[in-house]
Amino acid sequence: MAMVRFEDIVEEILRYNPEADIDLLRRAYIFSGKEHRGQVRLSGEPYLSHPLAVAKILAETRLDVISVAVGLLHDVIEDTLTTREEVESYFGADITNIVAGVTKISKIPFTSQEEIQAENLRKMILAMVDDIRVILVKIADRLHNMRTLHFHMPKQQERIARETLDIYVPLVYRLGMGKIKSELEYLAFCHLYPESYQSLKNKIEKERKVSQSFIKKITRILETNMRKNKIFAKVEGRVKHLYSIYQKMLRQKISLDEVYDYIAFRVITNYNVADCYAALGIIHNLWSPIPERFKDYIAMPKPNKYQSLHTSVISKDGNVFEIQIRTKEMHKISEEGIAAHWKYKEKKSTPTAEDQEFLWLRQMVEWQQEVKDPREFMHSLKVDLYQDEVYTFTPKGMVKSFPRGATVIDFAYSIHTELGHQCVGARINGKLIPLKTTLKNGDIVEIITSPGHGPSRDWLTFVQTSRARSKIKQWLNRKERERSIELGKKLLEKELKRYHHSLKKLLSKGEIREVASQLGHPQENDLFSALGFGNLSPRQVLSRLLPPEELEKKEAPKPLHPPLIRRRLVEKKVRVKGHDDLLTYFARCCNPIPGESIVGYITRNRGISIHSADCPNLMNLLYDTARVIEVEWELDKDYSCPVEVSIYLEDRPGMLAKITSAIATLKTNIKNITQKELEGKKALVHLLLEVKDINHLRKIVSSLRSIKGVIEVKRVLRQTLAAS
Ligand code: MN
């Protein structure tokens, strides 16, 4: 590669910015040349060749003069004796800040590879928020370094190529710079996986003749038909990028012979969007489309602003190929991304709140402050950076995009933190679905909430976005802390009582605070929390609160009885099939018994009411079938529930004794019993029983029925209209 000359850069920049401040560029060029004098690159070329090449890339990206000047100066602080102050005195604050930003990103010593990467990414993201040009210069710098990577030692080649794939490619993708992304991927691919690269390249080379004639044939058909229909468009045919073919092979675990659609076409219309859809119609008329492969990124642009129609079709001889249809303007954006919107004329360099394309950036900054573990940060960033796989809608028609595999919970958190916390269920396209359900393109998602409800820990096992993950963790940590504070307080209070001291008094006198700070806890609550978590024993606290003489009076307490720490409630529970976290309660009208067949009904605000399947009220509710949901029992072993039973019988002596003994034989508790005499020597006995489940109740009822003189036995269902 011939060395870039300064004149090449000037020529390039004047093409799109005739009023560019060439004098500034010349000064930067001279300054950089002087500072790097005598330095040599691994290629043997003078060092200046590198800043020149970087500046050229920036000019080709049509950035402003400042960016191009920074390209020339980007290594002077890092690699020469020049100071920041010196650069500032020559070039002013703007340029110096960007140069310093670029320098900062390159210098982070860390121990593990993953930490380096995560930290690098954090810094880059923060730098981007300061001035997006920092990252654009850094990308150009990396691109040139990748182009000259073969001069490095193999080990370094691998490290730099890996970092490029892991950090730069996702960022460049997110910034929508398609052209640079492809080149970076290509360069990283051939250095990281030289064998795969070679064999793939050879295979494609072997097919070259066939491919070329196929491309020619299809291109001609496309051109002819566009012209015939008066659509002015440019048609391009090509073998897809090697790295994207390779990724597809890996993803689908297939060989190149099985990658049938490695040839792709583009139809780039001159002007309007309507032409794109018209072209699509023509194409689908020529060849059969594969339905699930059609994607309308024009109606639903990717978060990086990419727009295009994608369709895959089958030719008559069975060849599958992809066609992308877009306008010239869309094409430009797909190649240049952020550089295309971020015009060189614009003065502002810092993204403002209104800039939709920078929203993700702001969110990332917000999240990266919450995530502590670099590996987790890295993981979620990668997911978020590629976040454009699934497009869904809110009930109001707002588009929300998610990484593949995202769930309803991710959706809820993407709208609002509280919506996520209080999510108890959801409907997709009007149908109730489990919270774990993964989102699909075009889904309309409606979140069902219940005030006061909180996230459950197992949500963490299936959420995909870093936002949802960090919000759930925050909530859980907060709850855990609250509980530990409360428990810690109780433990300390109990221990103090043994010595006839009151926690309240000690708190008001500030003595607890004093001890807390002695033990390294900034606040009283931190001390309680440590006690609650068991990191500190009440005894340790007491030894600082009370004089030793007083402590000796009583021996150390016995270990706490577990029930004080956690009392498990025995309760009647149901589980909604597939929804572990839905809030449920029993309808008062029928108060179903375990084992009985039950039905859930989604109420407006109170979660799911559980009715017995025979509940008379349920019939009234069933008209809204969308709100009925399947539920099943989940019981504690030693559970029992109250059931009312009425017995209509002949009023003879000894009847009550017979009834109670029949019930006692079945090991059943009678909680209450009343008797009412009726006309004609009949009576009505009313029982309140403790019953295990429906089978238990059935046995009781049939045993009661077998008693001579019993006319009818009925379970009492309340007829109140408790529908909600
Ligand atoms: Mn550099």
XYZ file of C-alpha atoms and ligand atoms in Angstrom:
725
model
C 0.000 0.000 0.000
C 1.442 3.334 -1.030
C 1.800 5.905 1.683
C -1.025 8.420 1.870
C 0.105 11.948 0.976
C -1.238 15.030 2.667
C -2.531 16.240 -0.706
C -4.704 13.124 -1.007
C -6.486 14.065 2.196
C -7.009 17.666 1.115
C -8.403 16.527 -2.198
C -10.771 14.109 -0.486
C -12.094 16.658 1.986
C -12.564 19.451 -0.559
C -14.829 17.130 -2.516
C -17.534 17.319 0.126
C -16.511 20.402 2.070
C -15.149 23.077 -0.273
C -14.870 25.603 2.550
C -12.838 23.339 4.796
C -10.118 24.979 6.853
C -7.164 23.505 4.962
C -4.770 25.721 6.857
C -5.700 24.001 10.121
C -5.107 20.629 8.503
C -1.732 21.728 7.202
C -0.675 22.915 10.651
C -1.761 19.598 12.141
C 0.159 17.750 9.455
C 3.334 19.709 10.065
C 3.038 19.407 13.849
C 2.488 15.661 13.675
C 5.338 15.227 11.191
C 7.705 17.089 13.490
C 6.644 15.194 16.625
C 6.806 11.745 15.051
C 10.059 12.476 13.243
C 12.432 9.542 13.368
C 9.771 7.085 14.501
C 9.227 4.078 12.335
C 6.321 1.652 12.096
C 6.716 -2.118 12.083
C 6.210 -1.979 8.325
C 9.415 0.036 8.052
C 7.543 3.102 6.883
C 7.923 6.411 8.710
C 5.457 6.625 11.602
C 3.699 9.579 9.989
C 2.229 7.183 7.429
C -0.163 5.977 10.135
C -1.748 9.326 11.160
C -1.954 10.213 7.470
C -3.820 6.988 6.704
C -6.143 7.520 9.663
C -6.900 11.087 8.541
C -7.633 9.785 5.053
C -10.118 7.241 6.400
C -11.823 10.025 8.354
C -11.990 12.212 5.256
C -13.425 9.303 3.282
C -16.033 9.000 6.005
C -16.840 12.674 5.296
C -16.281 13.906 8.802
C -15.581 17.483 9.813
C -12.167 19.136 9.551
C -11.626 18.828 13.290
C -11.983 15.054 13.137
C -9.593 14.830 10.228
C -7.100 17.055 12.058
C -7.412 14.844 15.121
C -6.688 11.887 12.849
C -3.346 13.517 12.056
C -2.637 14.314 15.691
C -4.173 11.324 17.462
C -0.921 9.693 18.540
C 1.150 12.739 19.482
C 0.279 12.719 23.171
C 0.604 8.973 23.511
C 3.668 8.258 21.424
C 5.783 11.403 21.507
C 7.119 13.752 24.137
C 4.463 16.333 23.359
C 2.255 17.349 26.270
C -1.426 18.000 26.302
C -0.746 21.657 27.114
C 1.433 22.013 24.062
C -1.229 20.596 21.777
C -3.768 22.884 23.364
C -1.664 25.979 22.844
C -1.404 25.195 19.128
C -4.825 23.761 18.357
C -7.261 24.836 21.060
C -9.457 22.938 23.472
C -11.713 21.143 21.008
C -9.030 19.231 19.174
C -7.034 18.629 22.355
C -9.979 17.115 24.175
C -10.614 14.651 21.387
C -6.936 13.732 21.106
C -6.820 13.236 24.874
C -9.971 11.097 24.676
C -8.421 8.872 22.028
C -5.253 8.588 24.107
C -7.172 7.682 27.247
C -8.935 4.783 25.583
C -5.645 3.215 24.560
C -4.133 3.170 28.040
C -5.718 0.814 30.509
C -3.590 -1.750 32.309
C -5.633 -4.678 33.615
C -5.162 -8.241 34.638
C -7.509 -10.434 32.672
C -8.369 -10.234 29.044
C -12.042 -9.945 29.784
C -11.490 -7.131 32.221
C -9.432 -5.231 29.702
C -12.150 -5.536 27.150
C -14.935 -4.570 29.451
C -12.991 -1.634 30.763
C -12.055 -0.551 27.266
C -15.652 -0.614 26.268
C -16.722 1.360 29.289
C -14.154 4.020 28.545
C -15.120 4.174 24.923
C -18.736 4.564 25.745
C -18.050 7.306 28.234
C -15.774 9.020 25.749
C -18.487 8.829 23.130
C -20.874 10.683 25.316
C -18.339 13.468 25.717
C -17.707 13.749 22.020
C -18.732 11.157 19.479
C -15.704 12.089 17.373
C -13.394 10.433 19.893
C -14.805 7.086 18.950
C -14.914 7.831 15.235
C -11.196 8.656 15.267
C -10.478 5.562 17.356
C -12.352 3.436 14.840
C -10.368 4.885 11.944
C -7.186 4.262 13.953
C -8.186 0.639 14.522
C -9.118 0.160 10.876
C -5.685 1.247 9.720
C -3.999 -0.882 12.381
C -5.996 -3.854 11.183
C -5.027 -3.167 7.584
C -1.385 -3.321 8.612
C -1.774 -6.117 11.151
C 0.384 -8.573 9.208
C 3.489 -6.664 10.329
C 2.879 -7.700 13.932
C 3.973 -10.891 15.685
C 1.352 -13.675 15.445
C 0.465 -13.483 19.130
C -0.231 -9.794 18.922
C -2.119 -10.227 15.694
C -4.441 -12.566 17.470
C -4.961 -10.284 20.449
C -5.697 -7.229 18.323
C -7.948 -9.146 15.946
C -9.891 -10.631 18.856
C -10.335 -7.223 20.434
C -11.515 -5.892 17.101
C -14.172 -8.560 16.797
C -15.263 -8.295 20.408
C -15.296 -4.560 20.871
C -14.921 -2.561 17.715
C -17.173 -4.561 15.438
C -20.197 -4.383 17.776
C -19.650 -0.675 18.296
C -19.207 0.037 14.615
C -22.290 -2.014 13.917
C -24.252 -0.081 16.492
C -23.122 3.147 14.885
C -24.468 1.778 11.619
C -21.184 1.996 9.739
C -21.740 -1.045 7.545
C -18.823 -0.583 5.243
C -16.190 -0.295 7.969
C -17.800 -3.114 9.890
C -17.448 -5.498 6.952
C -13.826 -4.589 6.468
C -12.974 -4.980 10.164
C -14.722 -8.335 10.264
C -12.938 -9.490 7.178
C -9.520 -8.472 8.499
C -10.153 -9.986 11.931
C -11.435 -13.184 10.350
C -8.362 -13.835 8.248
C -6.043 -13.251 11.201
C -8.015 -15.152 13.805
C -9.133 -18.142 11.768
C -6.634 -18.301 8.911
C -7.481 -21.910 8.025
C -11.229 -21.441 7.895
C -10.662 -18.264 5.976
C -8.432 -19.946 3.406
C -10.673 -22.938 2.860
C -13.750 -20.783 2.533
C -11.972 -18.500 0.139
C -10.751 -21.433 -1.963
C -14.192 -22.963 -2.160
C -15.761 -19.718 -3.241
C -12.969 -19.191 -5.732
C -13.673 -22.625 -7.201
C -17.314 -21.731 -7.710
C -16.393 -18.363 -9.078
C -17.267 -19.026 -12.707
C -20.664 -20.446 -11.814
C -21.326 -17.623 -9.386
C -20.314 -14.964 -11.853
C -22.584 -16.216 -14.592
C -25.428 -16.595 -12.106
C -24.914 -13.036 -10.869
C -24.849 -11.782 -14.446
C -28.015 -13.631 -15.361
C -30.055 -12.502 -12.364
C -28.749 -8.935 -12.588
C -29.885 -8.741 -16.191
C -33.349 -10.062 -15.358
C -33.669 -7.573 -12.501
C -32.492 -4.641 -14.606
C -34.778 -5.464 -17.511
C -37.817 -5.814 -15.312
C -37.143 -2.656 -13.334
C -36.770 -0.688 -16.548
C -39.914 -2.205 -18.016
C -41.840 -0.993 -14.981
C -40.237 2.446 -15.020
C -38.384 2.009 -11.780
C -35.043 3.718 -11.913
C -32.702 1.579 -9.936
C -29.166 0.299 -9.783
C -28.743 -3.457 -9.462
C -25.733 -5.012 -7.753
C -24.913 -8.686 -7.374
C -22.190 -10.094 -5.172
C -20.940 -12.998 -3.159
C -21.719 -12.160 0.459
C -18.923 -11.216 2.829
C -16.794 -14.172 3.811
C -17.204 -13.539 7.500
C -20.966 -13.438 7.319
C -20.976 -16.716 5.369
C -18.648 -18.163 7.992
C -20.880 -17.007 10.825
C -23.874 -18.567 9.174
C -22.009 -21.852 8.831
C -21.125 -21.750 12.512
C -24.575 -20.705 13.632
C -26.369 -23.376 11.656
C -23.544 -25.944 11.941
C -23.410 -26.482 8.196
C -20.732 -26.681 5.513
C -20.329 -24.257 2.661
C -22.112 -26.643 0.297
C -25.139 -26.244 2.493
C -24.990 -22.470 2.567
C -27.216 -22.099 -0.430
C -27.735 -18.363 -0.430
C -24.257 -16.908 -0.390
C -25.044 -14.794 -3.392
C -27.000 -11.620 -2.774
C -28.391 -8.801 -4.839
C -29.220 -5.224 -4.163
C -31.742 -3.055 -5.904
C -31.034 0.569 -5.088
C -33.841 2.831 -6.239
C -33.166 6.404 -7.190
C -35.679 8.274 -5.124
C -38.687 7.252 -3.248
C -39.728 4.553 -0.873
C -42.765 3.609 -2.966
C -40.347 2.384 -5.644
C -38.877 -0.053 -3.133
C -42.210 -1.706 -2.513
C -42.995 -1.659 -6.237
C -39.658 -3.358 -6.900
C -40.495 -5.934 -4.255
C -43.762 -6.702 -6.034
C -41.969 -7.151 -9.332
C -39.400 -9.456 -7.754
C -42.027 -11.616 -6.075
C -43.718 -11.868 -9.440
C -40.537 -13.132 -11.049
C -39.559 -15.671 -8.397
C -41.306 -17.308 -5.454
C -40.472 -15.646 -2.175
C -39.671 -17.658 0.958
C -42.296 -16.208 3.274
C -40.501 -16.250 6.626
C -37.440 -14.639 5.134
C -39.078 -11.368 4.204
C -38.137 -8.453 6.439
C -39.379 -4.909 6.236
C -36.699 -2.755 7.794
C -38.152 0.250 6.005
C -41.288 0.250 8.104
C -39.264 -0.856 11.112
C -35.737 0.540 10.913
C -33.035 -1.108 13.006
C -31.899 0.887 16.026
C -28.815 1.872 14.055
C -31.113 3.457 11.458
C -30.591 0.756 8.880
C -33.452 0.604 6.402
C -34.070 -1.879 3.634
C -36.426 -4.557 2.424
C -34.961 -8.055 2.593
C -36.414 -10.951 0.692
C -35.171 -14.391 -0.279
C -36.499 -16.002 -3.427
C -36.130 -19.300 -5.279
C -35.322 -19.305 -8.969
C -36.935 -21.833 -11.315
C -33.835 -24.037 -11.198
C -33.972 -24.122 -7.399
C -31.360 -21.500 -6.490
C -32.080 -19.460 -3.409
C -30.778 -15.924 -3.276
C -31.335 -12.821 -1.219
C -32.348 -9.431 -2.549
C -32.122 -6.208 -0.576
C -34.145 -3.267 -1.792
C -33.517 0.269 -0.615
C -33.292 3.868 -1.771
C -30.002 5.618 -2.493
C -30.290 7.536 0.753
C -30.925 4.359 2.747
C -27.952 2.769 1.058
C -25.736 5.621 2.073
C -26.871 5.314 5.676
C -26.302 1.581 5.662
C -22.720 2.108 4.541
C -21.762 5.159 6.561
C -24.130 5.008 9.515
C -23.687 7.714 12.066
C -21.246 9.543 9.849
C -24.063 10.032 7.363
C -26.385 11.780 9.796
C -23.687 13.440 11.720
C -22.905 16.031 9.090
C -19.572 17.808 9.011
C -21.399 21.124 8.967
C -23.081 20.581 12.282
C -21.464 22.422 15.106
C -22.594 20.295 17.994
C -20.484 17.331 18.887
C -22.244 16.164 22.013
C -25.391 14.138 21.569
C -28.402 15.854 23.012
C -31.420 14.256 24.587
C -33.424 14.701 21.393
C -31.050 12.644 19.314
C -32.860 9.348 18.995
C -29.771 7.658 17.643
C -27.956 8.432 20.846
C -30.594 7.139 23.190
C -28.997 3.706 23.386
C -25.714 5.375 24.206
C -27.200 7.176 27.161
C -28.843 3.995 28.371
C -25.576 2.151 28.151
C -23.850 4.753 30.224
C -26.595 4.464 32.786
C -26.330 0.665 32.919
C -22.597 0.453 32.926
C -22.637 2.372 36.174
C -24.855 -0.267 37.719
C -23.081 -3.383 36.569
C -20.072 -4.222 38.715
C -18.786 -7.476 37.242
C -16.810 -6.766 34.061
C -17.720 -10.124 32.556
C -21.378 -9.487 33.007
C -21.024 -6.007 31.619
C -19.219 -7.404 28.623
C -21.873 -9.983 28.035
C -24.775 -7.617 28.277
C -23.059 -5.057 26.111
C -22.556 -7.561 23.371
C -26.191 -8.496 23.569
C -27.311 -4.904 23.611
C -25.003 -3.828 20.860
C -26.507 -6.385 18.547
C -29.922 -5.624 19.823
C -31.985 -5.615 16.682
C -33.252 -9.075 16.171
C -36.874 -8.914 17.224
C -39.348 -6.110 16.668
C -42.422 -5.891 18.826
C -45.129 -3.355 19.500
C -46.734 -1.786 22.507
C -50.536 -1.809 22.451
C -50.296 1.803 21.259
C -48.197 0.792 18.277
C -44.783 1.934 19.470
C -41.975 -0.240 18.109
C -39.617 -1.870 20.605
C -36.631 -3.904 19.509
C -34.952 -6.680 21.465
C -32.156 -9.175 21.215
C -33.248 -12.609 20.118
C -34.525 -14.631 23.079
C -35.837 -11.602 24.969
C -38.960 -12.215 27.005
C -42.053 -10.406 28.164
C -40.126 -9.316 31.264
C -37.493 -7.641 29.100
C -40.298 -5.895 27.303
C -41.860 -4.654 30.541
C -38.561 -3.273 31.839
C -37.778 -1.602 28.543
C -40.846 0.560 28.979
C -40.576 1.418 32.638
C -38.810 0.021 35.677
C -41.991 -0.107 37.733
C -43.842 -1.830 34.909
C -41.185 -4.525 35.077
C -41.305 -4.861 38.846
C -45.070 -5.111 38.942
C -45.454 -7.379 35.948
C -47.540 -10.413 36.830
C -48.604 -11.522 33.404
C -48.837 -10.538 29.787
C -50.815 -10.932 26.664
C -49.197 -11.335 23.289
C -51.494 -10.539 20.405
C -54.369 -10.642 22.862
C -53.542 -14.080 24.252
C -52.312 -14.752 27.753
C -48.843 -16.218 27.784
C -46.269 -17.299 30.379
C -43.752 -14.676 31.448
C -40.939 -16.774 30.026
C -42.337 -16.546 26.519
C -39.802 -15.235 24.041
C -40.828 -12.389 21.820
C -41.310 -12.822 18.110
C -41.331 -10.290 15.314
C -44.558 -8.361 15.098
C -45.834 -9.377 18.536
C -48.127 -6.883 20.209
C -47.274 -7.094 23.888
C -49.484 -5.957 26.702
C -48.194 -6.145 30.260
C -50.470 -7.058 33.151
C -49.385 -5.533 36.431
C -50.294 -5.831 40.034
C -49.375 -2.926 42.300
C -47.006 -3.842 45.068
C -45.785 -6.916 43.244
C -42.055 -7.463 42.911
C -39.775 -9.381 40.586
C -38.767 -12.941 41.375
C -35.209 -14.221 41.434
C -35.797 -16.801 38.742
C -36.567 -14.059 36.252
C -32.805 -13.657 36.130
C -32.546 -17.067 34.524
C -34.381 -16.004 31.408
C -34.197 -12.250 30.899
C -31.897 -11.165 28.079
C -31.390 -7.430 28.257
C -28.947 -5.811 30.627
C -31.569 -3.297 31.611
C -33.991 -5.921 32.897
C -31.187 -7.844 34.559
C -29.769 -4.893 36.419
C -33.177 -3.592 37.492
C -34.211 -6.986 38.862
C -30.931 -7.353 40.717
C -31.241 -3.893 42.179
C -34.701 -4.657 43.432
C -33.695 -8.008 44.908
C -30.687 -6.482 46.612
C -32.784 -3.724 48.058
C -35.327 -6.210 49.393
C -32.645 -8.442 50.763
C -31.091 -5.515 52.528
C -34.412 -4.418 53.967
C -35.003 -7.900 55.292
C -31.525 -8.205 56.708
C -31.837 -4.851 58.449
C -35.066 -5.893 60.040
C -33.701 -9.245 61.095
C -30.491 -7.672 62.408
C -32.500 -5.261 64.480
C -34.557 -8.077 65.974
C -31.500 -10.143 66.803
C -29.822 -7.268 68.544
C -32.961 -6.271 70.354
C -33.458 -9.776 71.679
C -29.903 -10.005 72.917
C -30.112 -6.581 74.569
C -33.278 -7.567 76.363
C -31.420 -10.293 78.183
C -29.369 -7.543 79.772
C -32.382 -5.337 80.295
C -31.400 -2.766 77.741
C -33.620 -1.256 75.136
C -32.522 -0.895 71.535
C -34.745 2.098 71.158
C -32.994 3.981 73.936
C -29.537 3.109 72.728
C -30.526 4.239 69.261
C -31.827 7.560 70.476
C -28.716 8.143 72.535
C -26.621 7.586 69.422
C -24.694 4.716 71.000
C -25.544 2.272 68.235
C -24.289 4.713 65.646
C -21.073 5.040 67.618
C -20.525 1.264 67.675
C -21.472 0.993 64.014
C -18.750 3.398 63.036
C -16.249 1.645 65.324
C -16.997 -1.539 63.429
C -16.607 0.160 60.081
C -20.247 0.644 59.193
C -21.199 4.154 58.083
C -24.772 3.924 59.327
C -26.815 2.074 61.906
C -28.676 0.281 59.145
C -25.407 -1.032 57.765
C -24.689 -2.522 61.149
C -28.121 -4.131 61.342
C -27.715 -5.448 57.835
C -24.369 -7.058 58.742
C -26.066 -8.645 61.746
C -28.921 -9.878 59.598
C -26.577 -11.391 57.030
C -24.662 -13.066 59.842
C -21.423 -11.230 59.082
C -21.469 -9.930 62.613
C -22.815 -11.483 65.800
C -25.014 -9.628 68.302
C -22.424 -10.594 70.917
C -19.720 -8.619 69.064
C -21.920 -5.555 69.120
C -22.806 -5.995 72.768
C -19.187 -6.270 73.756
C -18.749 -2.715 72.567
C -22.001 -1.453 74.013
C -21.837 -2.818 77.538
C -19.026 -2.934 80.082
C -17.350 -6.354 80.452
C -18.621 -6.798 84.053
C -22.162 -6.573 82.820
C -21.554 -8.963 79.973
C -20.059 -11.602 82.255
C -23.208 -11.725 84.350
C -24.911 -13.848 81.769
C -23.501 -16.657 79.712
C -23.503 -16.492 75.938
C -26.897 -17.228 74.437
C -27.765 -20.518 72.873
C -27.870 -20.551 69.100
C -31.046 -19.150 67.754
C -33.886 -21.417 67.091
C -34.455 -21.468 63.363
C -38.105 -20.404 63.476
C -37.057 -16.996 64.680
C -35.035 -16.534 61.557
C -37.548 -17.716 59.066
C -41.114 -18.711 59.652
C -42.467 -20.601 56.739
C -46.117 -20.040 56.163
C -48.225 -23.031 55.393
C -50.738 -21.879 52.901
C -53.056 -23.026 50.252
C -51.381 -22.295 46.983
C -52.095 -22.646 43.347
C -49.777 -22.242 40.479
C -50.807 -20.814 37.211
C -49.523 -23.196 34.559
C -46.270 -21.855 33.245
C -46.423 -18.648 35.304
C -44.569 -19.029 38.520
C -45.009 -15.525 39.664
C -48.584 -14.607 39.092
C -50.426 -13.203 42.037
C -53.400 -15.399 42.853
C -56.183 -15.383 45.431
C -59.191 -17.568 46.088
C -62.557 -16.344 45.045
C -64.757 -15.962 48.082
C -67.829 -17.269 46.293
C -66.692 -20.863 45.938
C -63.476 -21.069 47.963
C -62.156 -24.102 46.063
C -60.673 -27.074 47.876
C -57.353 -28.606 46.907
C -57.747 -31.280 44.281
C -60.941 -29.847 42.969
C -60.762 -28.708 39.382
C -60.170 -25.006 39.292
C -60.029 -22.196 36.816
C -58.163 -18.899 36.974
C -59.679 -15.643 35.974
C -57.597 -12.567 35.340
C -59.036 -9.649 37.214
C -58.402 -6.065 36.264
C -56.048 -5.132 39.037
C -55.847 -7.843 41.624
C -54.069 -10.666 39.885
C -55.792 -13.957 39.246
C -58.849 -15.117 41.115
C -59.201 -18.853 41.528
C -62.637 -20.346 41.169
C -63.882 -23.865 41.465
C -64.717 -25.133 37.977
C -68.336 -25.570 39.068
C -68.619 -22.158 40.626
C -71.905 -20.577 39.564
C -70.232 -17.202 39.288
C -67.683 -18.495 36.886
C -70.330 -18.986 34.246
C -70.935 -15.275 34.315
C -67.241 -14.627 33.820
C -66.672 -17.083 31.050
C -67.945 -14.788 28.347
C -64.554 -13.094 28.409
C -62.584 -16.165 27.429
C -59.379 -14.201 26.915
C -59.199 -13.654 30.652
C -59.570 -17.277 31.652
C -56.336 -19.059 32.412
C -55.329 -22.596 33.340
C -54.197 -23.141 36.914
C -53.098 -26.097 38.986
C -52.655 -26.920 42.623
C -49.381 -26.766 44.433
C -49.702 -27.743 48.063
C -47.795 -27.968 51.234
C -47.984 -31.471 52.730
C -49.675 -30.597 55.961
C -52.199 -28.242 54.577
C -55.899 -28.221 55.395
C -58.669 -25.843 54.526
C -62.033 -24.999 56.030
C -65.141 -26.287 54.265
C -68.767 -25.783 55.160
C -71.098 -28.735 54.855
C -74.818 -28.828 55.503
C -76.734 -31.997 56.320
C -80.476 -32.316 55.927
C -81.711 -35.135 58.130
C -84.525 -36.701 60.084
C -84.574 -35.322 63.572
C -84.127 -38.449 65.682
C -82.195 -38.998 68.851
C -78.507 -39.835 68.532
C -78.128 -38.437 64.994
C -75.548 -35.849 65.975
C -73.423 -38.481 67.722
C -73.481 -40.675 64.611
C -72.428 -37.775 62.410
C -69.560 -36.662 64.605
C -68.230 -40.181 65.027
C -68.349 -40.752 61.242
C -66.323 -37.610 60.792
C -63.869 -38.471 63.553
C -63.227 -41.878 61.951
C -61.969 -40.034 58.912
C -59.522 -38.079 61.093
C -61.220 -34.809 60.429
C -61.386 -31.778 62.688
C -64.748 -30.250 63.309
C -64.277 -26.567 63.913
C -67.887 -25.674 64.394
C -71.272 -27.362 64.455
C -74.797 -25.907 64.628
C -78.207 -27.509 64.438
C -81.548 -26.104 63.419
C -84.888 -27.861 63.806
C -87.182 -27.731 60.802
C -90.841 -28.548 60.282
C -91.991 -32.155 60.030
C -89.341 -33.679 62.299
C -86.507 -32.661 60.056
C -83.320 -30.824 60.988
C -80.426 -29.040 59.320
C -76.924 -29.536 60.707
C -74.233 -27.134 59.693
C -70.595 -28.187 59.970
C -67.348 -26.359 59.552
C -64.688 -28.966 58.786
C -60.974 -28.963 58.188
C -60.399 -30.824 54.996
C -57.195 -31.870 53.265
C -58.456 -31.968 49.715
C -61.379 -32.803 47.505
C -60.972 -36.567 47.921
C -61.020 -36.178 51.643
C -64.242 -34.188 51.374
C -65.791 -36.781 49.058
C -65.070 -39.517 51.552
C -66.686 -37.493 54.331
C -69.744 -36.740 52.253
C -70.293 -40.353 51.204
C -69.731 -41.608 54.733
C -72.309 -39.098 56.013
C -74.760 -40.111 53.319
C -74.555 -43.746 54.368
C -75.880 -42.877 57.841
C -79.467 -43.945 58.232
C -81.728 -40.889 58.545
C -79.471 -38.555 56.558
C -81.453 -37.224 53.600
C -78.980 -34.967 51.860
C -75.405 -33.721 52.363
C -74.233 -30.623 50.588
C -71.160 -28.509 50.478
C -72.101 -24.887 51.062
C -71.157 -22.550 48.275
C -71.747 -18.893 48.849
C -73.790 -17.241 46.205
C -72.390 -13.793 46.644
C -71.415 -12.268 43.351
C -67.749 -11.865 43.954
C -66.943 -11.494 40.319
C -64.244 -8.973 39.625
Mn -2.859 5.277 16.147
